[in-house]
Rosetta silent file (secondary structure, phi, psi, omega in degrees, C-alpha in Angstrom):
SEQUENCE: MKTLRGRMLVAAPDLQDSMFQRSLILVCEHEEEKGAMGFIVNHPSEMTLHDLLVDMKITPEVEQNLARPVFLGGPVQPNLGFGLYSGTYEMSDSAEIDDRVRVTASRSLLEHCAVGKGPENLLVTMGYSGWSPGQLEEELDTGSWWLTAPSPELLFDLPPERRWGKALEQLGLEESSLYFGSGHA
SCORE:     score description
SCORE:     0.000 S_00000001
   1 L     0.000  140.195  175.843    6.425   14.242   -2.394 S_00000001
   2 L   -63.584  148.387 -178.280    6.954   13.481    1.259 S_00000001
   3 L   -60.832  143.940  177.880    6.127    9.910    2.255 S_00000001
   4 L  -100.751    5.544  179.941    2.521    9.159    3.128 S_00000001
   5 L   -54.150  128.850  179.872    3.484    6.128    5.197 S_00000001
   6 L    87.082   -2.953  178.153    1.364    6.034    8.330 S_00000001
   7 L   -93.763  165.130  178.074   -1.253    8.473    6.983 S_00000001
   8 E  -109.509  134.358  172.853   -4.902    7.668    6.291 S_00000001
   9 E   -95.044  129.144  177.765   -6.533    8.063    2.895 S_00000001
  10 E  -110.632  118.647 -179.707  -10.177    9.131    3.087 S_00000001
  11 E   -62.232  131.627  174.647  -12.147    8.393   -0.080 S_00000001
  12 L   -64.105  147.952 -175.707  -13.755   11.512   -1.512 S_00000001
  13 L   -57.091  -27.061 -177.685  -17.573   11.249   -1.492 S_00000001
  14 L   -94.378    7.995  176.735  -17.761   11.095   -5.283 S_00000001
  15 L   -66.412  118.296 -170.767  -15.254    8.224   -5.656 S_00000001
  16 L   -93.328  -18.622 -179.241  -17.252    5.714   -7.709 S_00000001
  17 L   -58.278  118.847 -173.170  -15.035    2.602   -7.633 S_00000001
  18 L   -60.409  -31.622  178.664  -17.142    0.144   -5.622 S_00000001
  19 L   -66.349  -34.774 -173.439  -14.088   -1.362   -3.877 S_00000001
  20 L  -107.166   -1.934 -179.541  -12.962    2.019   -2.598 S_00000001
  21 L   -57.359  128.377 -179.359  -16.268    3.863   -2.158 S_00000001
  22 L    52.709   36.474 -178.738  -16.384    5.442    1.320 S_00000001
  23 L   -96.734  158.373  177.348  -13.173    3.689    2.231 S_00000001
  24 E  -128.039  121.620 -173.234  -10.550    4.580    4.767 S_00000001
  25 E  -122.799  128.826  172.643   -7.062    3.264    4.014 S_00000001
  26 E   -87.421  120.491  179.189   -3.999    3.136    6.230 S_00000001
  27 E   -81.279  121.696 -177.488   -0.925    3.694    4.019 S_00000001
  28 E  -102.133  -29.455  177.899    1.790    1.229    5.052 S_00000001
  29 E  -138.556  142.000  175.939    4.371    1.804    2.333 S_00000001
  30 E  -159.285  107.402  178.944    4.975    4.782    0.073 S_00000001
  31 E  -134.806  140.714 -176.346    8.133    5.225   -1.978 S_00000001
  32 L   -55.357  -43.140 -176.420    8.613    7.263   -5.132 S_00000001
  33 L   -82.625  -23.501 -174.166   10.228    4.394   -7.088 S_00000001
  34 L  -106.389  -17.937 -177.027    8.048    1.558   -5.761 S_00000001
  35 E    95.274 -151.329 -174.391    4.609    3.119   -5.367 S_00000001
  36 E  -138.685  159.049  179.069    2.330    2.665   -2.377 S_00000001
  37 E  -145.024  142.282  177.526    0.546   -0.007   -0.385 S_00000001
  38 E  -160.272  179.863 -176.715   -2.174    0.184    2.235 S_00000001
  39 E  -129.527  129.902  173.084   -5.127   -1.542    3.855 S_00000001
  40 E   -69.415  129.096 -174.367   -8.817   -0.629    3.822 S_00000001
  41 L  -113.767   10.080 -178.651   -9.792   -0.538    7.505 S_00000001
  42 L  -133.767   15.643  176.486  -13.543   -0.003    7.326 S_00000001
  43 L  -116.665   88.457 -179.799  -14.923   -2.649    4.949 S_00000001
  44 E   -72.082  148.066  173.064  -15.579   -5.803    6.981 S_00000001
  45 E   -91.242 -178.819  176.198  -16.173   -9.090    5.233 S_00000001
  46 E   -81.913  -10.228 -179.693  -18.687  -11.683    6.400 S_00000001
  47 E   -81.386  140.333  174.301  -15.788  -13.759    7.747 S_00000001
  48 E  -101.601  169.118  176.607  -14.823  -13.543   11.409 S_00000001
  49 H   -61.178  -38.060  176.605  -11.414  -14.106   12.942 S_00000001
  50 H   -59.405  -46.285  178.655  -12.758  -17.422   14.289 S_00000001
  51 H   -58.521  -43.015 -179.057  -13.763  -18.462   10.735 S_00000001
  52 H   -63.471  -42.774  178.686  -10.298  -17.573    9.438 S_00000001
  53 H   -59.353  -46.855 -179.790   -8.602  -19.629   12.146 S_00000001
  54 H   -62.197  -43.486  178.150  -10.745  -22.646   11.308 S_00000001
  55 H   -59.981  -33.131 -178.523  -10.072  -22.187    7.558 S_00000001
  56 L   -90.480    8.299  178.880   -6.342  -22.124    8.300 S_00000001
  57 L    60.536   38.330  173.128   -6.647  -25.272   10.436 S_00000001
  58 L  -108.189  120.821 -175.935   -5.726  -23.416   13.629 S_00000001
  59 L   -81.055  116.278  177.016   -7.809  -24.677   16.549 S_00000001
  60 L   -69.675  126.868  178.108   -9.233  -21.807   18.619 S_00000001
  61 L   -99.889  -13.072  177.484   -8.745  -22.520   22.315 S_00000001
  62 L  -132.276  164.728  176.748  -10.493  -19.318   23.444 S_00000001
  63 L  -111.309  -12.081 -177.098  -13.421  -17.319   22.098 S_00000001
  64 L   -59.779  131.549  177.114  -12.383  -13.854   23.306 S_00000001
  65 L    63.469   10.281 -179.001  -11.998  -11.365   20.473 S_00000001
  66 L   -91.895   -6.668  177.978  -12.518  -14.035   17.792 S_00000001
  67 L   -85.040   -6.856 -179.588  -15.945  -12.733   16.716 S_00000001
  68 L   -64.629  148.791 -177.375  -14.373   -9.585   15.229 S_00000001
  69 E   -75.102  154.973  168.106  -14.656   -9.308   11.443 S_00000001
  70 E   -93.566  135.534 -173.914  -11.883   -9.903    8.946 S_00000001
  71 E   -96.524  154.824  173.239  -11.656   -6.876    6.649 S_00000001
  72 E   -85.558   98.219 -173.801  -11.395   -6.582    2.874 S_00000001
  73 L   -73.464  -19.480  179.708   -7.993   -4.876    2.741 S_00000001
  74 L   153.517  175.933 -173.620   -8.056   -4.305   -0.997 S_00000001
  75 L   -81.504   -9.936 -177.069   -8.153   -5.998   -4.384 S_00000001
  76 E   -88.740  129.411  179.952   -4.504   -7.110   -4.521 S_00000001
  77 E    46.523   62.076 -175.747   -3.786  -10.688   -3.378 S_00000001
  78 E   -66.081   -8.798  176.908   -7.189  -11.181   -1.686 S_00000001
  79 E   -96.554    2.611  179.496   -6.141  -14.614   -0.373 S_00000001
  80 E  -102.494  127.881 -177.701   -3.204  -13.188    1.596 S_00000001
  81 E   -98.505  150.585  178.177   -3.896  -12.124    5.177 S_00000001
  82 E  -137.160  146.976  174.437   -2.332   -9.305    7.172 S_00000001
  83 E  -117.093  123.660  173.130   -2.623   -8.259   10.790 S_00000001
  84 E  -101.110  131.854 -178.034   -2.460   -4.612   11.821 S_00000001
  85 E  -149.915  162.945  177.743   -1.932   -4.166   15.537 S_00000001
  86 E  -142.293  179.151  178.930   -0.837   -1.739   18.216 S_00000001
  87 L    99.492 -158.510 -175.645   -0.023   -1.668   21.869 S_00000001
  88 L   -84.471   -7.542 -179.906    2.651   -3.486   23.793 S_00000001
  89 L   -65.688  133.509 -179.758    2.347   -6.694   21.748 S_00000001
  90 L  -133.785  144.037  174.853    5.506   -7.380   19.749 S_00000001
  91 L  -133.795  142.733 -178.503    6.495   -9.871   17.076 S_00000001
  92 L   -72.757  -26.424 -177.490    9.912  -10.216   15.512 S_00000001
  93 L  -103.352   49.127  175.835    8.481  -10.754   12.022 S_00000001
  94 L  -128.670  163.824  179.778    6.458   -7.568   11.752 S_00000001
  95 E  -117.197  140.260  178.459    7.104   -4.165   10.193 S_00000001
  96 E   -82.010  126.196  175.711    6.563   -0.836   11.873 S_00000001
  97 L   -86.300  -47.686  171.448    4.178    1.463   10.016 S_00000001
  98 L  -149.255 -168.811 -175.690    4.637    4.262   12.519 S_00000001
  99 L   -72.493   -2.906 -179.186    5.435    4.456   16.217 S_00000001
 100 L  -116.939  -22.942 -172.096    1.952    3.137   17.094 S_00000001
 101 E  -128.739  139.730  177.333    1.017    0.511   14.487 S_00000001
 102 E  -125.208  161.963  178.845    2.754   -2.581   13.133 S_00000001
 103 E  -136.317  145.591  176.068    1.834   -5.051   10.365 S_00000001
 104 E  -147.537  153.598  172.352    2.607   -8.718    9.796 S_00000001
 105 L  -113.023   17.028 -174.965    1.609  -11.491    7.428 S_00000001
 106 L   -78.148  134.237  175.370    2.837  -14.116    9.882 S_00000001
 107 H   -62.080  -29.239 -177.309    0.705  -17.132   10.731 S_00000001
 108 H   -61.850  -27.708  175.681    2.084  -16.970   14.267 S_00000001
 109 H   -61.119  -45.354  179.344   -0.047  -13.885   14.958 S_00000001
 110 H   -67.289  -37.363  177.278   -3.181  -15.955   14.331 S_00000001
 111 H   -62.892  -38.186  176.453   -1.806  -18.827   16.396 S_00000001
 112 H   -65.906  -41.368  178.397   -1.307  -16.416   19.310 S_00000001
 113 H   -62.127  -36.750 -177.448   -4.878  -15.129   18.910 S_00000001
 114 H   -63.920  -24.513  179.984   -6.201  -18.702   18.988 S_00000001
 115 L  -109.629   12.664  176.042   -4.824  -19.175   22.498 S_00000001
 116 L    79.957   18.857 -178.282   -5.740  -15.705   23.780 S_00000001
 117 L  -113.570   12.038  179.981   -2.237  -14.227   23.585 S_00000001
 118 L   -78.652  178.871  179.815   -2.634  -11.966   20.560 S_00000001
 119 L   -69.337  148.074  177.065   -2.700   -8.174   20.596 S_00000001
 120 L   -67.904  -44.205  178.166   -5.671   -6.397   22.139 S_00000001
 121 E   -95.622  105.125 -176.043   -5.844   -3.928   19.238 S_00000001
 122 E  -141.364  138.369  173.301   -5.971   -6.029   16.083 S_00000001
 123 E  -134.499  117.798 -179.357   -7.417   -5.624   12.616 S_00000001
 124 E  -102.074  132.418  178.004   -7.025   -8.548   10.199 S_00000001
 125 E  -122.281  154.709  169.287   -7.390   -7.958    6.463 S_00000001
 126 E  -111.843  121.699 -177.732   -7.453  -10.174    3.436 S_00000001
 127 E    84.034  173.780  177.677   -5.676   -8.518    0.539 S_00000001
 128 E  -148.141  171.753  178.303   -4.271   -5.032    0.232 S_00000001
 129 E  -107.105  134.912 -177.909   -4.534   -1.894   -1.875 S_00000001
 130 E  -134.982  151.127  178.956   -1.621   -0.994   -4.128 S_00000001
 131 E  -132.765  137.963  175.469   -0.566    1.864   -6.386 S_00000001
 132 L   -73.282  166.345 -179.406    2.173    1.945   -9.006 S_00000001
 133 L   -53.286  128.978  178.458    4.800    4.718   -8.812 S_00000001
 134 L    83.423  -16.359 -176.100    3.097    8.104   -9.155 S_00000001
 135 H   -66.290  -46.567 -179.427   -0.438    6.658   -9.233 S_00000001
 136 H   -64.469  -41.127  178.454   -1.426    7.590   -5.674 S_00000001
 137 H   -59.532  -40.926  178.203   -0.012   11.096   -6.101 S_00000001
 138 H   -64.298  -42.532  178.929   -2.111   11.505   -9.250 S_00000001
 139 H   -65.405  -34.390  175.159   -5.241   10.292   -7.439 S_00000001
 140 H   -67.779  -42.152  179.552   -4.559   12.772   -4.629 S_00000001
 141 H   -62.833  -33.666 -179.508   -4.083   15.573   -7.171 S_00000001
 142 L   -86.437   -0.558  175.490   -7.427   14.782   -8.832 S_00000001
 143 L    84.967   15.198  177.943   -9.217   14.810   -5.477 S_00000001
 144 L   -70.398  -28.811 -177.699  -10.069   11.103   -5.238 S_00000001
 145 E  -129.970  150.308  169.720   -8.523   10.960   -1.753 S_00000001
 146 E  -118.522  156.152 -178.454   -8.101   13.261    1.212 S_00000001
 147 E  -108.462  141.010  173.312   -5.454   12.792    3.889 S_00000001
 148 E  -145.778  169.599  178.699   -5.874   12.606    7.642 S_00000001
 149 L   -84.874  143.494  176.304   -3.920   11.342   10.617 S_00000001
 150 L   -75.003  160.858  174.205   -4.578    7.828   11.903 S_00000001
 151 L  -150.536  155.178  175.944   -5.825    7.214   15.403 S_00000001
 152 H   -56.641  -34.064  179.249   -6.561    4.113   17.474 S_00000001
 153 H   -60.777  -47.077 -179.512  -10.219    5.148   17.338 S_00000001
 154 H   -68.120  -34.797 -176.510  -10.292    5.037   13.514 S_00000001
 155 H   -85.242  -39.610 -168.160   -8.347    1.787   13.305 S_00000001
 156 H  -125.981  -29.453 -167.407   -9.615   -0.285   16.196 S_00000001
 157 H   -92.105  -46.392 -176.550  -12.285    1.303   18.366 S_00000001
 158 L   -72.103  148.430  170.915  -15.140    2.630   16.241 S_00000001
 159 L   -58.608  143.166 -175.673  -17.588    0.298   14.525 S_00000001
 160 H   -52.189  -37.447 -177.418  -16.435   -0.034   10.888 S_00000001
 161 H   -69.566  -11.867  179.728  -19.508    1.736    9.507 S_00000001
 162 H  -102.718   -8.081 -173.461  -18.647    4.895   11.515 S_00000001
 163 H   -67.435  -43.180 -179.004  -14.938    5.160   10.628 S_00000001
 164 H   -63.723  -45.130  178.518  -15.277    6.983    7.293 S_00000001
 165 H   -61.824  -39.138  178.558  -17.652    9.565    8.791 S_00000001
 166 H   -66.668  -37.966  176.565  -15.327   10.096   11.762 S_00000001
 167 H   -63.197  -39.179  175.809  -12.396   10.626    9.383 S_00000001
 168 H   -61.168  -42.376  178.214  -14.478   13.279    7.599 S_00000001
 169 H   -59.123  -40.288  177.565  -15.095   14.952   10.971 S_00000001
 170 H   -60.202  -28.121  178.803  -11.323   15.050   11.549 S_00000001
 171 L   -87.841    1.097 -179.886  -11.131   16.967    8.264 S_00000001
 172 L    84.001   19.324 -179.071  -13.774   19.413    9.468 S_00000001
 173 L  -115.615  153.219  175.155  -16.551   17.969    7.285 S_00000001
 174 L  -113.526  130.345 -178.648  -19.927   16.499    8.146 S_00000001
 175 H   -56.414  -38.364 -177.523  -21.140   13.491    6.212 S_00000001
 176 H   -66.950  -19.200 -178.518  -24.708   14.839    6.262 S_00000001
 177 H   -94.358   -1.668 -178.903  -23.625   18.030    4.469 S_00000001
 178 L   -91.091  144.827  179.428  -21.975   16.235    1.543 S_00000001
 179 L   -99.248  129.716 -174.613  -23.766   15.669   -1.754 S_00000001
 180 L  -110.689    9.188 -177.342  -23.434   12.156   -3.196 S_00000001
 181 L  -110.387 -178.572  175.924  -25.292   12.437   -6.519 S_00000001
 182 L  -101.256  152.484 -177.335  -24.601   13.808   -9.946 S_00000001
 183 L   -83.152  159.489  176.480  -25.890   17.163  -11.048 S_00000001
 184 L  -128.170  133.518 -179.134  -28.488   17.886  -13.691 S_00000001
 185 L  -100.576    0.000    0.000  -28.493   21.001  -15.843 S_00000001
């Protein structure tokens, strides 16, 4: 299978796992021998970026953009933070997901945000989503996930509660026309 790196996974409406229900995941790594890794980009936690800075003993010197939520990136290593960002902002210790988005687990990203020098487009997650080799392909084959292209709108611009529905629209589907219950005979 061709790499899914840089693609978005859209949870099928009948996906019952509470962690992944109505989730939208940016795939950051996907290799046949190693499996896949990605970040849920539409499930905000109650923690803000300001809260995270304080927890990490980084003193915020500005308030701009620090009220944004920290997201629940997935069930793997939920105490490890990651920053997804785009734009002209560059860090030497980050990895390119595609030509528009980069990811880092570096504390220096948060230190830059604390003084107002971080990236304009930023999404911070705690934890990530992971799949063993062949697992994601199997889940795609069984219809648990649909694929779509990422966009700045889906990652950074839309309110989190609208991202999954917008991804469905990109697939030509309307959330209101989908059935979310089980059938009865």
